[in-house]
Amino acid sequence: MFVARYEGTVDKDKMLKVCGGEAKKHNVIVALMDGDFVRCEEHAKSAVYHALRSFANGTNISSSLSIEILLYASGKRQISDALAVAGLKDGGQRVTVACVGRMKDCVAFAKSFIKKFGMRKINFEAIDSSAIESTAMLDIMK
């Protein structure tokens, strides 16, 4: 698993389309999230771990791991609500990327992402415990 936060201009439709193809090419699963909502590394990692666990336990809401990660990141049960809260925003400036797969494949995806979109990697912010709590709350709401 690899999580990172990037800065640059977001063209949501292009980014989702290109990243879908790149994810397949590199044999990884990728969740793209609003980098202004998912600002801390632990928040992103917690969403990934909870999503993986929900698939392992058969309690997942979505059939897509990428969407399940977004659901946990947002703390919402409805996909449309999760997309509104934590999904990419057209014209946004920051993207948080969660990549699930072998580390070398995730790194190759990240390099491709930076190159294709002219993004630059930025630091995550300090731990936001309330964001991490909202991730865990989705398990309770299920």
C-alpha positions as YAML, in Angstrom:
chain: A
units: angstrom
residues:
- id: 1
  name: MET
  ca: [0.00, 0.00, 0.00]
- id: 2
  name: PHE
  ca: [1.07, 3.53, -0.78]
- id: 3
  name: VAL
  ca: [-0.63, 6.80, 0.13]
- id: 4
  name: ALA
  ca: [0.48, 10.24, -0.96]
- id: 5
  name: ARG
  ca: [-0.84, 13.76, -1.34]
- id: 6
  name: TYR
  ca: [-0.25, 15.81, -4.48]
- id: 7
  name: GLU
  ca: [-0.79, 19.38, -5.58]
- id: 8
  name: GLY
  ca: [-1.72, 20.64, -9.04]
- id: 9
  name: THR
  ca: [-4.84, 21.45, -11.05]
- id: 10
  name: VAL
  ca: [-7.45, 18.68, -10.95]
- id: 11
  name: ASP
  ca: [-9.35, 17.75, -14.11]
- id: 12
  name: LYS
  ca: [-11.60, 15.17, -12.47]
- id: 13
  name: ASP
  ca: [-12.89, 13.33, -15.55]
- id: 14
  name: LYS
  ca: [-9.49, 13.10, -17.22]
- id: 15
  name: MET
  ca: [-7.80, 12.08, -14.00]
- id: 16
  name: LEU
  ca: [-10.31, 9.30, -13.27]
- id: 17
  name: LYS
  ca: [-10.15, 7.96, -16.83]
- id: 18
  name: VAL
  ca: [-6.37, 8.01, -17.15]
- id: 19
  name: CYS
  ca: [-5.78, 6.67, -13.64]
- id: 20
  name: GLY
  ca: [-8.15, 3.78, -14.27]
- id: 21
  name: GLY
  ca: [-6.05, 2.71, -17.24]
- id: 22
  name: GLU
  ca: [-2.78, 3.29, -15.40]
- id: 23
  name: ALA
  ca: [-4.00, 1.28, -12.41]
- id: 24
  name: LYS
  ca: [-4.75, -1.68, -14.68]
- id: 25
  name: LYS
  ca: [-1.41, -1.27, -16.43]
- id: 26
  name: HIS
  ca: [0.46, -1.37, -13.10]
- id: 27
  name: ASN
  ca: [-1.83, -4.03, -11.55]
- id: 28
  name: VAL
  ca: [-2.89, -1.85, -8.62]
- id: 29
  name: ILE
  ca: [-6.15, -0.54, -7.19]
- id: 30
  name: VAL
  ca: [-6.28, 3.22, -6.79]
- id: 31
  name: ALA
  ca: [-8.61, 5.53, -4.88]
- id: 32
  name: LEU
  ca: [-8.39, 9.24, -5.72]
- id: 33
  name: MET
  ca: [-9.71, 11.55, -3.03]
- id: 34
  name: ASP
  ca: [-10.08, 15.27, -2.43]
- id: 35
  name: GLY
  ca: [-6.74, 16.25, -0.90]
- id: 36
  name: ASP
  ca: [-8.39, 19.07, 1.03]
- id: 37
  name: PHE
  ca: [-10.68, 16.55, 2.77]
- id: 38
  name: VAL
  ca: [-8.20, 13.69, 3.26]
- id: 39
  name: ARG
  ca: [-5.28, 15.74, 4.58]
- id: 40
  name: CYS
  ca: [-3.52, 13.36, 6.96]
- id: 41
  name: GLU
  ca: [-1.70, 10.15, 6.11]
- id: 42
  name: GLU
  ca: [-3.31, 8.18, 8.93]
- id: 43
  name: HIS
  ca: [-6.79, 9.12, 7.65]
- id: 44
  name: ALA
  ca: [-5.98, 7.71, 4.19]
- id: 45
  name: LYS
  ca: [-4.34, 4.57, 5.59]
- id: 46
  name: SER
  ca: [-7.20, 3.97, 8.00]
- id: 47
  name: ALA
  ca: [-9.69, 4.15, 5.12]
- id: 48
  name: VAL
  ca: [-7.65, 1.60, 3.16]
- id: 49
  name: TYR
  ca: [-7.31, -0.80, 6.11]
- id: 50
  name: HIS
  ca: [-11.02, -0.61, 6.94]
- id: 51
  name: ALA
  ca: [-11.98, -1.15, 3.29]
- id: 52
  name: LEU
  ca: [-9.67, -4.17, 2.96]
- id: 53
  name: ARG
  ca: [-11.07, -5.60, 6.18]
- id: 54
  name: SER
  ca: [-14.65, -5.11, 5.01]
- id: 55
  name: PHE
  ca: [-13.88, -7.12, 1.86]
- id: 56
  name: ALA
  ca: [-12.15, -9.84, 3.90]
- id: 57
  name: ASN
  ca: [-15.16, -10.05, 6.23]
- id: 58
  name: GLY
  ca: [-17.75, -9.82, 3.46]
- id: 59
  name: THR
  ca: [-19.25, -6.64, 4.93]
- id: 60
  name: ASN
  ca: [-18.32, -4.32, 2.06]
- id: 61
  name: ILE
  ca: [-20.96, -1.91, 0.75]
- id: 62
  name: SER
  ca: [-19.44, -1.50, -2.72]
- id: 63
  name: SER
  ca: [-18.16, -4.15, -5.09]
- id: 64
  name: SER
  ca: [-15.21, -1.83, -5.86]
- id: 65
  name: LEU
  ca: [-12.32, -1.53, -3.40]
- id: 66
  name: SER
  ca: [-11.64, 2.01, -4.67]
- id: 67
  name: ILE
  ca: [-15.18, 3.10, -3.81]
- id: 68
  name: GLU
  ca: [-15.07, 1.25, -0.49]
- id: 69
  name: ILE
  ca: [-11.93, 3.23, 0.42]
- id: 70
  name: LEU
  ca: [-13.78, 6.44, -0.47]
- id: 71
  name: LEU
  ca: [-16.75, 5.38, 1.68]
- id: 72
  name: TYR
  ca: [-14.48, 4.86, 4.67]
- id: 73
  name: ALA
  ca: [-12.54, 8.06, 4.05]
- id: 74
  name: SER
  ca: [-15.79, 10.04, 4.00]
- id: 75
  name: GLY
  ca: [-17.50, 8.14, 6.81]
- id: 76
  name: LYS
  ca: [-20.64, 7.90, 4.63]
- id: 77
  name: ARG
  ca: [-22.72, 4.83, 3.73]
- id: 78
  name: GLN
  ca: [-24.08, 6.19, 0.45]
- id: 79
  name: ILE
  ca: [-21.72, 6.33, -2.50]
- id: 80
  name: SER
  ca: [-23.19, 9.61, -3.77]
- id: 81
  name: ASP
  ca: [-22.66, 11.19, -0.34]
- id: 82
  name: ALA
  ca: [-19.10, 9.85, -0.17]
- id: 83
  name: LEU
  ca: [-18.30, 11.25, -3.61]
- id: 84
  name: ALA
  ca: [-19.72, 14.65, -2.63]
- id: 85
  name: VAL
  ca: [-17.65, 14.77, 0.56]
- id: 86
  name: ALA
  ca: [-14.35, 13.07, -0.30]
- id: 87
  name: GLY
  ca: [-14.38, 12.63, -4.07]
- id: 88
  name: LEU
  ca: [-12.22, 14.62, -6.47]
- id: 89
  name: LYS
  ca: [-13.39, 18.17, -7.20]
- id: 90
  name: ASP
  ca: [-12.95, 19.69, -10.66]
- id: 91
  name: GLY
  ca: [-10.54, 22.58, -10.44]
- id: 92
  name: GLY
  ca: [-9.34, 21.46, -7.01]
- id: 93
  name: GLN
  ca: [-5.71, 21.86, -6.14]
- id: 94
  name: ARG
  ca: [-4.93, 18.75, -4.07]
- id: 95
  name: VAL
  ca: [-5.39, 15.01, -4.53]
- id: 96
  name: THR
  ca: [-4.83, 12.24, -2.02]
- id: 97
  name: VAL
  ca: [-3.97, 8.95, -3.70]
- id: 98
  name: ALA
  ca: [-4.34, 5.57, -2.02]
- id: 99
  name: CYS
  ca: [-2.74, 2.77, -4.02]
- id: 100
  name: VAL
  ca: [-3.16, -0.89, -3.09]
- id: 101
  name: GLY
  ca: [-0.83, -3.49, -4.56]
- id: 102
  name: ARG
  ca: [2.81, -4.48, -4.49]
- id: 103
  name: MET
  ca: [4.97, -1.54, -3.42]
- id: 104
  name: LYS
  ca: [7.04, -1.48, -6.63]
- id: 105
  name: ASP
  ca: [3.82, -1.37, -8.68]
- id: 106
  name: CYS
  ca: [2.39, 1.40, -6.50]
- id: 107
  name: VAL
  ca: [5.59, 3.43, -6.88]
- id: 108
  name: ALA
  ca: [5.50, 2.94, -10.67]
- id: 109
  name: PHE
  ca: [1.88, 4.15, -10.68]
- id: 110
  name: ALA
  ca: [2.79, 7.20, -8.56]
- id: 111
  name: LYS
  ca: [5.64, 8.16, -10.92]
- id: 112
  name: SER
  ca: [3.29, 7.84, -13.88]
- id: 113
  name: PHE
  ca: [0.63, 9.91, -12.07]
- id: 114
  name: ILE
  ca: [3.08, 12.74, -11.38]
- id: 115
  name: LYS
  ca: [4.33, 12.73, -14.97]
- id: 116
  name: LYS
  ca: [0.92, 12.58, -16.67]
- id: 117
  name: PHE
  ca: [-0.70, 15.30, -14.57]
- id: 118
  name: GLY
  ca: [2.22, 17.55, -13.68]
- id: 119
  name: MET
  ca: [1.47, 17.08, -9.99]
- id: 120
  name: ARG
  ca: [3.99, 17.61, -7.24]
- id: 121
  name: LYS
  ca: [4.06, 15.60, -4.04]
- id: 122
  name: ILE
  ca: [3.25, 17.57, -0.89]
- id: 123
  name: ASN
  ca: [3.36, 16.66, 2.77]
- id: 124
  name: PHE
  ca: [0.38, 15.41, 4.68]
- id: 125
  name: GLU
  ca: [-0.85, 17.53, 7.55]
- id: 126
  name: ALA
  ca: [-0.70, 16.54, 11.22]
- id: 127
  name: ILE
  ca: [-2.89, 13.73, 12.51]
- id: 128
  name: ASP
  ca: [-6.59, 14.61, 12.49]
- id: 129
  name: SER
  ca: [-8.12, 12.26, 15.05]
- id: 130
  name: SER
  ca: [-11.70, 13.34, 14.24]
- id: 131
  name: ALA
  ca: [-11.21, 12.29, 10.60]
- id: 132
  name: ILE
  ca: [-9.85, 8.91, 11.68]
- id: 133
  name: GLU
  ca: [-12.80, 8.45, 14.06]
- id: 134
  name: SER
  ca: [-15.27, 9.14, 11.23]
- id: 135
  name: THR
  ca: [-13.56, 6.39, 9.22]
- id: 136
  name: ALA
  ca: [-14.10, 3.90, 12.03]
- id: 137
  name: MET
  ca: [-17.71, 5.03, 12.53]
- id: 138
  name: LEU
  ca: [-18.75, 3.55, 9.19]
- id: 139
  name: ASP
  ca: [-18.26, 0.05, 10.65]
- id: 140
  name: ILE
  ca: [-20.69, 0.92, 13.42]
- id: 141
  name: MET
  ca: [-23.26, 2.31, 10.95]
- id: 142
  name: LYS
  ca: [-23.16, -0.91, 8.91]
...
